[in-house]
CSV table of C-alpha atoms and ligand atoms in Angstrom, one decimal:
chain,number,residue,atom,x,y,z
K,1,MET,CA,-12.8,-1.5,-20.0
K,2,ASP,CA,-13.4,-5.0,-21.3
K,3,ASP,CA,-11.4,-7.2,-19.0
K,4,ASP,CA,-11.6,-10.3,-21.3
K,5,ALA,CA,-10.3,-8.3,-24.3
K,6,SER,CA,-7.4,-6.7,-22.4
K,7,ARG,CA,-6.5,-10.1,-20.8
K,8,ARG,CA,-6.5,-11.6,-24.3
K,9,THR,CA,-4.2,-8.9,-25.6
K,10,PHE,CA,-1.6,-9.5,-22.9
K,11,GLU,CA,-1.8,-13.2,-23.2
K,12,LEU,CA,-1.2,-12.9,-27.0
K,13,LEU,CA,1.9,-10.8,-26.4
K,14,ALA,CA,3.3,-12.8,-23.5
K,15,ASN,CA,5.4,-15.0,-25.7
K,16,GLU,CA,8.9,-14.4,-27.1
K,17,THR,CA,8.2,-15.8,-30.5
K,18,ARG,CA,5.2,-13.6,-31.0
K,19,LEU,CA,7.1,-10.5,-29.8
K,20,GLY,CA,9.9,-11.6,-32.2
K,21,ILE,CA,7.4,-11.7,-35.1
K,22,ILE,CA,6.1,-8.2,-34.3
K,23,SER,CA,9.7,-6.9,-34.0
K,24,ALA,CA,10.8,-8.5,-37.2
K,25,LEU,CA,7.9,-6.9,-39.1
K,26,GLY,CA,8.7,-3.6,-37.5
K,27,GLU,CA,12.4,-3.8,-38.2
K,28,ALA,CA,11.9,-4.7,-41.8
K,29,SER,CA,9.8,-1.5,-42.3
K,30,GLY,CA,11.3,1.7,-43.6
K,31,GLU,CA,10.5,5.2,-44.6
K,32,GLY,CA,8.2,4.1,-47.4
K,33,GLY,CA,5.8,2.4,-45.0
K,34,TYR,CA,5.4,-0.8,-43.0
K,35,ALA,CA,6.8,-4.0,-44.6
K,36,THR,CA,5.0,-7.0,-45.9
K,37,LEU,CA,7.1,-10.2,-45.4
K,38,ALA,CA,6.5,-13.6,-47.0
K,39,PHE,CA,6.0,-16.5,-44.6
K,40,SER,CA,9.5,-17.8,-45.2
K,41,GLU,CA,11.1,-14.3,-44.9
K,42,LEU,CA,9.3,-13.6,-41.7
K,43,GLN,CA,10.2,-17.0,-40.3
K,44,ALA,CA,13.9,-16.5,-41.1
K,45,ALA,CA,13.8,-13.0,-39.6
K,46,THR,CA,12.2,-14.3,-36.4
K,47,GLY,CA,14.8,-17.1,-36.2
K,48,VAL,CA,12.4,-20.0,-35.4
K,49,GLU,CA,13.3,-23.2,-37.3
K,50,ASP,CA,10.3,-25.3,-36.7
K,51,ASN,CA,7.6,-24.5,-39.3
K,52,GLY,CA,4.7,-25.8,-37.3
K,53,GLN,CA,5.7,-24.0,-34.1
K,54,PHE,CA,6.3,-20.8,-36.1
K,55,ASN,CA,3.0,-21.0,-37.9
K,56,TYR,CA,1.2,-21.7,-34.6
K,57,HIS,CA,2.4,-18.4,-33.0
K,58,LEU,CA,1.9,-16.4,-36.2
K,59,GLN,CA,-1.7,-17.5,-36.5
K,60,LYS,CA,-2.3,-16.4,-32.9
K,61,LEU,CA,-1.3,-12.9,-33.9
K,62,VAL,CA,-3.3,-12.8,-37.2
K,63,ASP,CA,-6.3,-10.5,-37.1
K,64,GLU,CA,-5.2,-8.7,-34.0
K,65,PHE,CA,-1.6,-7.6,-34.5
K,66,VAL,CA,-0.7,-9.0,-37.9
K,67,GLU,CA,-2.7,-9.1,-41.1
K,68,GLU,CA,-2.4,-11.4,-44.0
K,69,ARG,CA,-2.2,-9.6,-47.3
K,70,GLU,CA,-1.0,-10.3,-50.8
K,71,GLY,CA,2.7,-11.1,-50.6
K,72,GLY,CA,2.7,-12.1,-46.9
K,73,TYR,CA,2.2,-10.6,-43.5
K,74,ALA,CA,2.2,-7.0,-42.2
K,75,LEU,CA,1.5,-5.3,-38.9
K,76,THR,CA,-2.0,-4.0,-38.1
K,77,LEU,CA,-2.4,-0.7,-36.4
K,78,ALA,CA,-2.4,-2.5,-33.0
K,79,GLY,CA,0.7,-4.3,-34.2
K,80,ILE,CA,2.4,-1.0,-34.9
K,81,ARG,CA,1.5,0.2,-31.5
K,82,ALA,CA,2.9,-3.0,-29.9
K,83,TYR,CA,6.1,-2.6,-32.0
K,84,GLN,CA,6.5,1.1,-30.7
K,85,ALA,CA,6.0,-0.1,-27.2
K,86,ILE,CA,8.7,-2.9,-27.6
K,87,LEU,CA,11.1,-0.3,-29.1
K,88,ALA,CA,10.6,2.2,-26.3
K,89,ARG,CA,11.1,-0.4,-23.6
K,90,VAL,CA,14.2,-2.1,-25.1
K,91,ARG,CA,16.0,1.2,-25.5
K,92,SER,CA,14.9,3.0,-22.3
K,93,GLU,CA,16.1,0.1,-20.1
K,94,SER,CA,19.7,0.7,-21.3
K,95,LEU,CA,19.7,4.5,-21.7
K,96,SER,CA,20.9,7.0,-19.2
K,97,ILE,CA,22.6,10.4,-19.7
K,98,ASP,CA,24.5,12.0,-16.9
K,99,PRO,CA,23.7,15.7,-16.0
K,100,PHE,CA,25.3,18.2,-18.4
K,101,GLU,CA,25.2,22.0,-18.3
K,102,ILE,CA,22.7,23.8,-20.5
K,103,ASP,CA,21.9,27.4,-21.3
K,104,GLY,CA,20.4,29.6,-18.6
K,105,THR,CA,20.7,29.9,-14.9
K,106,CYS,CA,18.7,28.5,-12.0
K,107,ARG,CA,17.0,31.0,-9.7
K,108,CYS,CA,19.8,30.3,-7.2
K,109,GLY,CA,22.2,31.7,-9.8
K,110,GLU,CA,24.0,28.4,-10.7
K,111,PRO,CA,23.9,26.8,-14.1
K,112,ARG,CA,21.0,24.5,-15.1
K,113,HIS,CA,21.5,20.9,-16.1
K,114,ALA,CA,19.7,18.3,-18.2
K,115,TRP,CA,19.9,14.6,-17.8
K,116,TYR,CA,18.0,11.3,-18.7
K,117,GLU,CA,17.1,8.8,-16.1
K,118,ASP,CA,14.2,6.3,-15.5
K,119,SER,CA,13.0,6.9,-19.1
K,120,ARG,CA,12.5,10.6,-18.4
K,121,GLY,CA,14.2,13.8,-19.4
K,122,HIS,CA,15.0,16.2,-16.6
K,123,ILE,CA,15.8,19.9,-16.5
K,124,GLY,CA,17.0,21.1,-13.1
K,125,CYS,CA,19.8,22.5,-10.9
K,126,LEU,CA,22.4,20.3,-9.2
K,127,SER,CA,23.4,23.0,-6.7
K,128,CYS,CA,20.0,23.7,-5.1
K,129,GLY,CA,18.0,20.7,-6.2
K,130,ASP,CA,15.4,22.7,-8.1
K,131,LEU,CA,13.7,20.4,-10.7
K,132,GLU,CA,11.8,22.4,-13.3
K,133,PHE,CA,10.9,19.7,-15.9
K,134,ARG,CA,10.6,16.0,-15.6
K,135,TYR,CA,8.8,14.1,-18.4
K,136,PRO,CA,8.8,10.7,-20.1
K,137,VAL,CA,10.6,10.7,-23.5
K,138,ALA,CA,10.9,7.7,-25.6
K,139,PRO,CA,14.6,7.0,-26.1
K,140,ASN,CA,14.4,6.3,-29.9
K,141,ALA,CA,15.5,9.7,-31.0
K,142,ILE,CA,18.2,10.1,-28.2
K,143,ASP,CA,21.8,9.4,-28.9
K,144,GLU,CA,23.9,9.1,-25.7
K,145,SER,CA,27.0,10.4,-27.5
K,146,GLU,CA,25.2,13.6,-28.4
K,147,PRO,CA,23.4,14.9,-25.3
K,148,ASP,CA,21.8,17.7,-27.3
K,149,THR,CA,19.6,15.1,-28.9
K,150,LEU,CA,18.0,14.7,-25.4
K,151,LEU,CA,17.2,18.4,-25.3
K,152,ASN,CA,15.5,18.2,-28.8
K,153,ALA,CA,13.6,15.1,-27.9
K,154,LEU,CA,12.4,16.4,-24.5
K,155,ASN,CA,11.4,19.8,-26.1
K,156,ARG,CA,9.4,18.1,-28.9
K,157,LYS,CA,7.7,15.8,-26.5
K,158,LEU,CA,6.7,18.6,-24.1
K,159,THR,CA,5.6,20.8,-26.9
K,160,ARG,CA,3.4,18.1,-28.4
K,161,ASP,CA,1.9,17.0,-25.2
K,162,TYR,CA,1.3,20.5,-23.8
K,163,LEU,CA,-0.4,21.6,-27.1
K,164,SER,CA,-2.5,18.5,-27.2
K,165,MET,CA,-3.5,18.1,-23.5
K,166,PHE,CA,-4.1,21.7,-22.9
K,167,ASN,CA,-6.3,21.9,-26.0
K,168,GLY,CA,-8.5,19.1,-24.8
K,169,ILE,CA,-7.1,16.0,-26.6
K,170,CYS,CA,-5.1,13.3,-25.0
K,171,PRO,CA,-2.1,12.5,-27.4
K,172,TYR,CA,-2.0,8.9,-26.2
K,173,CYS,CA,-5.6,7.7,-26.5
K,174,THR,CA,-7.4,10.7,-28.2
K,175,GLY,CA,-9.7,10.9,-25.2
K,176,ARG,CA,-10.9,14.2,-23.8
K,177,SER,CA,-8.6,16.0,-21.5
K,178,THR,CA,-9.8,18.5,-18.9
K,179,VAL,CA,-7.7,21.4,-17.7
K,180,ARG,CA,-7.7,23.2,-14.4
K,181,LEU,CA,-5.4,25.4,-12.3
K,182,ALA,CA,-3.8,23.6,-9.5
K,183,GLU,CA,-1.8,24.4,-6.4
K,184,SER,CA,-0.4,20.9,-6.7
K,185,GLU,CA,2.2,20.9,-3.9
K,186,GLU,CA,1.4,17.3,-3.1
K,187,PHE,CA,2.3,16.0,-6.6
K,188,TYR,CA,5.4,18.2,-6.8
K,189,ASP,CA,6.6,17.1,-3.4
K,190,GLU,CA,6.1,13.5,-4.3
K,191,VAL,CA,8.2,13.6,-7.5
K,192,GLY,CA,10.7,16.2,-6.1
K,193,MET,CA,9.7,18.9,-8.5
K,194,THR,CA,9.7,22.6,-7.8
K,195,SER,CA,6.2,24.0,-7.5
K,196,THR,CA,5.3,27.5,-8.6
K,197,PRO,CA,2.4,29.4,-6.9
K,198,VAL,CA,0.0,28.3,-9.6
K,199,ASN,CA,0.4,25.3,-12.0
K,200,VAL,CA,-1.8,23.9,-14.6
K,201,HIS,CA,-3.1,20.3,-14.5
K,202,ALA,CA,-4.5,18.4,-17.5
K,203,ALA,CA,-5.9,14.9,-17.2
K,204,CYS,CA,-7.4,12.5,-19.7
K,205,GLU,CA,-10.9,11.3,-18.9
K,206,SER,CA,-10.3,8.0,-20.7
K,207,CYS,CA,-6.8,6.7,-20.1
K,208,ALA,CA,-6.0,8.8,-17.0
K,209,TRP,CA,-2.8,10.3,-18.5
K,210,PHE,CA,-2.1,13.6,-16.7
K,211,LEU,CA,0.4,16.3,-16.5
K,212,TYR,CA,1.3,19.3,-14.4
K,213,ALA,CA,3.0,22.2,-15.9
K,214,ASN,CA,4.3,25.6,-15.1
K,215,ILE,CA,1.6,28.1,-16.3
K,216,ALA,CA,4.2,30.2,-18.2
K,217,ALA,CA,5.5,27.2,-20.2
K,218,VAL,CA,1.9,26.3,-21.3
K,219,LEU,CA,0.9,29.8,-22.2
K,220,ILE,CA,4.0,30.4,-24.3
K,221,LEU,CA,2.5,28.0,-26.8
K,222,SER,CA,-0.9,29.8,-26.9
K,223,PRO,CA,-1.4,32.0,-30.0
K,224,PRO,CA,-1.4,35.4,-28.4
K,225,VAL,CA,1.9,34.8,-26.4
K,226,TYR,CA,3.4,33.0,-29.4
K,227,SER,CA,2.7,36.0,-31.6
K,228,PHE,CA,3.9,38.5,-29.0
K,229,ILE,CA,7.2,36.7,-28.9
K,230,GLU,CA,7.4,36.3,-32.7
K,231,GLU,CA,6.7,40.0,-33.3
K,232,ARG,CA,9.8,40.7,-31.2
K,233,GLY,CA,12.0,38.6,-33.4
K,234,ILE,CA,12.0,35.2,-31.7
K,235,ASP,CA,10.5,32.1,-33.3
K,236,MET,CA,9.5,29.7,-30.4
K,237,TRP,CA,9.7,26.7,-32.7
K,238,ASN,CA,13.5,27.2,-32.7
K,239,GLU,CA,13.7,27.6,-28.9
K,240,TYR,CA,13.4,25.2,-26.0
K,241,ILE,CA,10.3,25.5,-24.0
K,242,TRP,CA,12.4,25.9,-20.8
K,243,GLN,CA,14.5,28.7,-22.2
K,244,GLU,CA,13.9,32.0,-20.4
K,245,ILE,CA,12.8,33.9,-23.5
K,246,LEU,CA,10.6,36.3,-21.5
K,247,ASP,CA,9.8,37.2,-17.9
K,248,HIS,CA,6.5,36.0,-16.4
K,249,GLU,CA,4.8,37.2,-13.3
K,250,VAL,CA,1.5,36.0,-11.8
K,251,THR,CA,-0.1,39.2,-10.4
K,252,ASP,CA,-3.4,37.7,-9.0
K,253,ILE,CA,-4.8,34.2,-8.3
K,254,GLN,CA,-8.4,33.3,-7.4
K,255,TRP,CA,-9.4,29.7,-6.8
K,256,GLU,CA,-13.2,30.0,-6.6
K,257,PRO,CA,-14.0,30.4,-9.5
K,258,GLN,CA,-10.5,29.9,-11.0
K,259,ARG,CA,-9.0,33.0,-12.4
K,260,VAL,CA,-5.3,34.1,-12.9
K,261,GLU,CA,-3.9,37.4,-13.9
K,262,GLY,CA,-0.4,37.6,-15.1
K,263,THR,CA,2.2,39.5,-17.2
K,264,PHE,CA,4.7,38.5,-19.7
K,265,SER,CA,7.5,41.0,-20.5
K,266,LEU,CA,9.9,41.1,-23.4
K,267,ALA,CA,12.1,43.9,-24.7
K,268,GLY,CA,10.3,46.5,-22.6
K,269,ASP,CA,6.8,45.5,-23.7
K,270,GLU,CA,4.2,43.7,-21.7
K,271,LEU,CA,1.4,41.2,-22.5
K,272,ARG,CA,-1.1,41.4,-19.6
K,273,TYR,CA,-3.6,38.6,-19.5
K,274,VAL,CA,-6.6,37.3,-17.5
K,275,LEU,CA,-7.2,33.6,-17.7
K,276,ASP,CA,-10.4,31.9,-16.4
K,277,ALA,CA,-11.4,28.3,-15.7
K,278,ASP,CA,-11.7,27.2,-19.4
K,279,PHE,CA,-8.0,28.0,-19.9
K,280,ARG,CA,-8.4,29.9,-23.1
K,281,LEU,CA,-6.2,33.0,-23.4
K,282,ARG,CA,-8.8,35.5,-24.9
K,283,ASP,CA,-8.6,38.4,-22.5
K,284,TYR,CA,-5.3,40.1,-22.8
K,285,GLU,CA,-3.7,43.5,-23.8
K,286,ILE,CA,-0.3,44.4,-25.1
K,287,VAL,CA,1.3,47.4,-23.5
K,288,THR,CA,4.3,48.7,-25.5
K,289,ASP,CA,7.1,50.8,-24.2
K,290,GLU,CA,6.5,54.0,-26.2
I,1,LIG,ZN1,19.6,26.2,-8.2
I,2,LIG,ZN1,-5.8,9.4,-22.8
């Protein structure tokens, strides 16, 4: 990474007036697109009275975060990204949702719970301490007075990131992500999550974003398993990824080279698969209960 360029980016943003300009342009935008504000409108929205001082800060942002166009000023793509980061930060600092009961039971037999804490959504069990899902979710779409909005936001975020990362593309920087099977106890211990015998790890080669996931939760989104579920009358797009739609069992694991055999069961039918190191579900058979 270019140190000078990234230092410049942070220096440009380390100023309240400049953050105010980016926020004002973002807030003035709506469904139809990003707003263009005339100099005087932008100055009023930012709340800086001194023309010279306001113009000084605005010019610092021009070309990088703000562009001048007919009718005034608008956010560039980098400006939009900065605005999204400001929004996520402002809201996540104030948002927390206490654990509430959700559908399904933990393997200890007690109800599962969901909660929001440290900018992350969590799915787990308060009785035995099992933590099944823990993932960052921007708070923008979450309403504290309607906890179900947390479930929807967490589900959408997990679905998007799993589909993207496990198909080789980082959703944050569009870099290449690599996927492998992992025992991963170390990571799970560190964050207090419940490890399963085999987990899947995906990591971005460019920005180092990574995630660990339960193998069943990732495979549920793969075309063969998705169709298997759909043919039995359930549309996964209307279900939460953590819902126990079908049973899953890992029947064999090899680490060198990596290979997993497992079975999904639903309504008396089975989908038996073999997965190798490239993490593409090609080798499978459906055994129906007839
Ligand atoms: Zn439990
Ligand atoms: Zn990345």
